[in-house]
Amino acid sequence: MLLNARTDTEVKLPLLPSIAGLSVAGAVARAAFFTPLEARQGAAQKIFYIHVPAAWVAFMAFFLVAIASGVYLWLRDHRLDQFAESSAEVGVIFTTVVLITGPLWARPIWGTWWAWWDVRLVSTLFLWFIYVSYIVLRGAVESPGLRARYSAILGILGALLIPFIHLSVYLFSTMHPMPIVGKPSKPSLPSEMLVTLLLSLGAFTLLYFAFVRSRYRYAVERDAAAAGAPSYA
Amino acid sequence: MPARISSEPTPATAPIVEATELTRVFGPRQAVAGVSFSLAAGECLAVFGPNGAGKTTMLRVLAGLLKPTSGTARVSGIELPGGALARSRVGLISHHTMLYEALSPRENVAFAARLYGIRDAGARVDDALRRMAMLDRANASVRSLSRGMQQRVSIARAMVHSPQLVLADEPYSGLDDAGARALTALLQELRSAGTAIIIVTHNIVEGLSLATRAAVMQAGRFIRQDTADRIDASTYAAAYREALAASG
Amino acid sequence: MAEILFTAWLIARKDLTIEFRTRSAFFSAVVFALLALVIFYYAWDPTAVTPTDLAPGIMWVIFTFSGLLGLHRSFGVEAADHAIDGLLASPVSRESIFLGKAIANLIFVAAVQVIAIPALVLFYNVPLGGIAGPLVAIAILAAIGLVTVGTLFSAMAVNTRLAELLLPMLALPFFVPVVMAAAQATAKLLSGRPLIEAAAWIKLLLAFDIVFVAACSLAFPFTVED
């Protein structure tokens, strides 16, 4: 997916995916080797530099899906639908990364794999559910126009759901305080860590754009091929 | 979208339905690709054409189920999409019965009458059922009826609100001889009373017997359109066969 | 506005008449709820957790899944012979169609709960005391939330492959805040806490209802028209 096999250009390394890939590699390397260890959490804290940027991208991707959905229902431009489809498929990957790195980080730090009181983690879980519903819904509808409209509705409603999940879990956590070992409060980051975080954030965002662009091209080609095939009215 | 309604009542010669370059696309596919015609009160347009020509799509646009992509269409002077007012003037017959199987014919037709704003619909419901020879089975459940009888109920349902325009998509499908005769008689009666009719059918003889105009549709266009005096069954059959062959 | 309500009621009454004739969905939902009560009881050690403590959670979980059983038939009846085209070609507004379907679903869910909740109280020794009133209020708010989202998704699911699987998958994430709020509020009330402590959850339910009734009503026309 990263290497575009376009017939009209000779094989040369495509720019955006290469830069994105290198940025991510660089950010990870910096996080692993060139950023100081956090005092209380030790080495496990380094997952933070993947977990947080992935979460940022996961939510940004869905925000874009929701916006594209709304504008699609207004303008009915199928390119918006193709973008939403692409952003959703890329978003689910980043969301999965968050849901895997979350427990890997939580276990050594909090002593538990999962935290039902943690608003961000549960919201991300529900984001994942909505992404998967979105993708399955798209797979279950034949007609492109209907598929686009249905997906758009789910995109918008899903965006409305997340704040309610947030609120519900927050309310739940205040009423049922859980015994936690050493729950970290929001860290005030020393500048080196902040820089690493921001670099990682930038790298992941570039990766998002690289993936989405590639996926979008695939969607455009696929739809063009389907349109060219004989249609049975 | 607000409907634009002509301020004067529809004069006797003004068209009940007219279309100018009416177009409806689905993504890259042009289902209806620029159709133009005009029908006054009492006229009947018979549309023939191969499967996939766009006939059903065209009727669905006129019935208010789909919005036009471009071009214009007017029903009773109201430009489409004309909202509730335009839909209230139209009766739709399809080869799907659009009935609720658990309810009786009377309940189905009465429900439709109330949807169209007719209070105290009892007499009109009975009349509609009688004209399609379904009054004696009016209280059985639709599920227990044969396909032909269900189609008759569906036709009664489409007429109960006395539409100005009747759109009939393969209305004869499933009807037996008695039902077909009842339908033809009903359509002719409606025509004399001033209703405009568009009928899509594969049965050229039946269609032409009712028509004052006829058209052959292929690939979203009318490739041929004539008025009654120029209609000839054999040339139409030939044109239809040509269109069938051309659509492959 | 009165027009919309009148037409919605017309459509709701038609749906309820059809459901009453066949009754199959209603009985399925009721039997499912009762069986679930039995299964849940035997799934826990009654000395470790008293049935009374389990009751609020079970009440709302069963409410959700039995509600889903009823939702599916809501648009199934319109798909059968393309009856939905008859509705859409008539002058009724799309909003009244949605409202009518939702009202019918609400009555269906309420009818199932009228049997299921007393059964729960009976089987699980739930001390209702003075909380019956607030409990009914919670039930109504929860039902509105469930039915609003469920009606919209059932309109979509009916036109897809795997409709019976898709509807729960789409709807359940949205039911979670409803179930959580209803169950937590009920638990607070049952353990004798003052109403004020359940207030936050009830407010959440109310907010959910307001937001999603508005959003789903606005979204519905897009599912049927093009």
mmCIF file of C-alpha atoms in Angstrom, chain B residues 42-161:
data_model
loop_
_atom_site.group_PDB
_atom_site.id
_atom_site.type_symbol
_atom_site.label_atom_id
_atom_site.label_comp_id
_atom_site.label_asym_id
_atom_site.label_seq_id
_atom_site.Cartn_x
_atom_site.Cartn_y
_atom_site.Cartn_z
ATOM 1 C CA GLY B 42 -57.468 12.514 -20.292
ATOM 2 C CA GLU B 43 -54.343 11.586 -22.228
ATOM 3 C CA CYS B 44 -52.503 8.329 -21.835
ATOM 4 C CA LEU B 45 -48.830 7.756 -22.639
ATOM 5 C CA ALA B 46 -47.764 4.176 -23.193
ATOM 6 C CA VAL B 47 -44.031 3.596 -22.750
ATOM 7 C CA PHE B 48 -42.356 0.496 -24.118
ATOM 8 C CA GLY B 49 -38.752 -0.525 -23.885
ATOM 9 C CA PRO B 50 -36.318 -3.247 -22.871
ATOM 10 C CA ASN B 51 -35.360 -3.942 -19.267
ATOM 11 C CA GLY B 52 -32.939 -1.387 -17.937
ATOM 12 C CA ALA B 53 -34.177 1.358 -20.245
ATOM 13 C CA GLY B 54 -35.038 3.613 -17.324
ATOM 14 C CA LYS B 55 -38.818 3.351 -17.470
ATOM 15 C CA THR B 56 -39.256 2.434 -13.804
ATOM 16 C CA THR B 57 -36.779 5.113 -12.727
ATOM 17 C CA MET B 58 -38.673 7.718 -14.709
ATOM 18 C CA LEU B 59 -41.946 6.730 -13.023
ATOM 19 C CA ARG B 60 -40.323 6.781 -9.582
ATOM 20 C CA VAL B 61 -39.112 10.325 -10.198
ATOM 21 C CA LEU B 62 -42.599 11.423 -11.251
ATOM 22 C CA ALA B 63 -44.097 9.671 -8.199
ATOM 23 C CA GLY B 64 -41.814 11.639 -5.870
ATOM 24 C CA LEU B 65 -39.730 8.637 -4.747
ATOM 25 C CA LEU B 66 -36.581 10.015 -6.383
ATOM 26 C CA LYS B 67 -35.413 13.545 -7.016
ATOM 27 C CA PRO B 68 -34.543 14.623 -10.553
ATOM 28 C CA THR B 69 -30.831 15.223 -11.118
ATOM 29 C CA SER B 70 -31.380 17.860 -13.791
ATOM 30 C CA GLY B 71 -34.011 19.029 -16.239
ATOM 31 C CA THR B 72 -37.509 19.863 -15.085
ATOM 32 C CA ALA B 73 -40.715 17.981 -14.493
ATOM 33 C CA ARG B 74 -44.083 19.253 -13.372
ATOM 34 C CA VAL B 75 -47.043 17.391 -11.927
ATOM 35 C CA SER B 76 -50.279 19.403 -11.812
ATOM 36 C CA GLY B 77 -48.224 22.508 -12.333
ATOM 37 C CA ILE B 78 -46.002 21.778 -9.339
ATOM 38 C CA GLU B 79 -42.328 21.527 -10.128
ATOM 39 C CA LEU B 80 -40.597 18.399 -8.884
ATOM 40 C CA PRO B 81 -39.456 17.704 -6.278
ATOM 41 C CA GLY B 82 -42.836 18.970 -5.280
ATOM 42 C CA GLY B 83 -43.205 17.530 -1.778
ATOM 43 C CA ALA B 84 -46.469 16.367 -0.309
ATOM 44 C CA LEU B 85 -48.682 18.399 -2.612
ATOM 45 C CA ALA B 86 -47.298 16.884 -5.804
ATOM 46 C CA ARG B 87 -47.403 13.379 -4.336
ATOM 47 C CA SER B 88 -51.028 13.809 -3.346
ATOM 48 C CA ARG B 89 -51.999 14.191 -7.018
ATOM 49 C CA VAL B 90 -50.349 10.961 -8.117
ATOM 50 C CA GLY B 91 -51.390 7.314 -7.882
ATOM 51 C CA LEU B 92 -48.684 4.695 -8.309
ATOM 52 C CA ILE B 93 -49.244 1.133 -9.479
ATOM 53 C CA SER B 94 -46.227 -1.139 -9.533
ATOM 54 C CA HIS B 95 -45.585 -4.809 -10.113
ATOM 55 C CA HIS B 96 -44.866 -4.919 -6.381
ATOM 56 C CA THR B 97 -48.170 -4.847 -4.575
ATOM 57 C CA MET B 98 -47.006 -2.493 -1.798
ATOM 58 C CA LEU B 99 -49.557 -4.156 0.501
ATOM 59 C CA TYR B 100 -49.398 -5.268 4.123
ATOM 60 C CA GLU B 101 -50.036 -8.973 4.043
ATOM 61 C CA ALA B 102 -51.363 -9.262 7.580
ATOM 62 C CA LEU B 103 -54.109 -6.723 6.883
ATOM 63 C CA SER B 104 -57.208 -7.146 4.754
ATOM 64 C CA PRO B 105 -57.815 -5.465 1.364
ATOM 65 C CA ARG B 106 -60.248 -3.108 3.035
ATOM 66 C CA GLU B 107 -57.725 -2.184 5.731
ATOM 67 C CA ASN B 108 -54.954 -1.661 3.182
ATOM 68 C CA VAL B 109 -57.071 0.591 0.988
ATOM 69 C CA ALA B 110 -58.535 2.455 3.974
ATOM 70 C CA PHE B 111 -55.027 3.074 5.346
ATOM 71 C CA ALA B 112 -53.981 4.495 1.978
ATOM 72 C CA ALA B 113 -57.094 6.687 1.869
ATOM 73 C CA ARG B 114 -56.231 8.151 5.258
ATOM 74 C CA LEU B 115 -52.635 8.747 4.211
ATOM 75 C CA TYR B 116 -54.019 10.873 1.375
ATOM 76 C CA GLY B 117 -56.117 12.855 3.823
ATOM 77 C CA ILE B 118 -59.520 11.330 3.114
ATOM 78 C CA ARG B 119 -61.597 11.215 6.289
ATOM 79 C CA ASP B 120 -64.638 8.909 6.436
ATOM 80 C CA ALA B 121 -63.244 6.916 3.572
ATOM 81 C CA GLY B 122 -65.622 3.951 3.910
ATOM 82 C CA ALA B 123 -67.671 4.578 0.785
ATOM 83 C CA ARG B 124 -64.672 5.398 -1.387
ATOM 84 C CA VAL B 125 -62.806 2.328 -0.189
ATOM 85 C CA ASP B 126 -65.753 0.102 -1.065
ATOM 86 C CA ASP B 127 -66.106 1.767 -4.438
ATOM 87 C CA ALA B 128 -62.427 1.276 -5.288
ATOM 88 C CA LEU B 129 -62.598 -2.382 -4.281
ATOM 89 C CA ARG B 130 -65.806 -2.923 -6.222
ATOM 90 C CA ARG B 131 -64.357 -1.510 -9.421
ATOM 91 C CA MET B 132 -61.531 -4.024 -9.202
ATOM 92 C CA ALA B 133 -63.982 -6.813 -8.332
ATOM 93 C CA MET B 134 -62.517 -7.374 -4.868
ATOM 94 C CA LEU B 135 -65.444 -6.350 -2.695
ATOM 95 C CA ASP B 136 -66.452 -9.914 -1.816
ATOM 96 C CA ARG B 137 -62.954 -10.744 -0.497
ATOM 97 C CA ALA B 138 -62.491 -7.362 1.169
ATOM 98 C CA ASN B 139 -62.079 -8.714 4.683
ATOM 99 C CA ALA B 140 -59.815 -11.704 4.133
ATOM 100 C CA SER B 141 -56.121 -11.201 4.858
ATOM 101 C CA VAL B 142 -54.089 -10.227 1.825
ATOM 102 C CA ARG B 143 -51.778 -13.148 2.539
ATOM 103 C CA SER B 144 -54.627 -15.557 1.739
ATOM 104 C CA LEU B 145 -55.241 -14.071 -1.696
ATOM 105 C CA SER B 146 -53.705 -15.148 -4.990
ATOM 106 C CA ARG B 147 -51.127 -12.961 -6.716
ATOM 107 C CA GLY B 148 -53.690 -11.732 -9.213
ATOM 108 C CA MET B 149 -56.114 -10.708 -6.515
ATOM 109 C CA GLN B 150 -53.373 -8.976 -4.566
ATOM 110 C CA GLN B 151 -52.529 -6.977 -7.678
ATOM 111 C CA ARG B 152 -56.182 -5.948 -7.977
ATOM 112 C CA VAL B 153 -56.172 -4.707 -4.396
ATOM 113 C CA SER B 154 -52.969 -2.820 -5.113
ATOM 114 C CA ILE B 155 -54.652 -1.086 -8.040
ATOM 115 C CA ALA B 156 -57.694 -0.208 -5.916
ATOM 116 C CA ARG B 157 -55.298 1.207 -3.351
ATOM 117 C CA ALA B 158 -53.636 3.431 -5.942
ATOM 118 C CA MET B 159 -56.965 4.892 -7.109
ATOM 119 C CA VAL B 160 -58.858 5.490 -3.902
ATOM 120 C CA HIS B 161 -57.762 9.130 -3.615
#
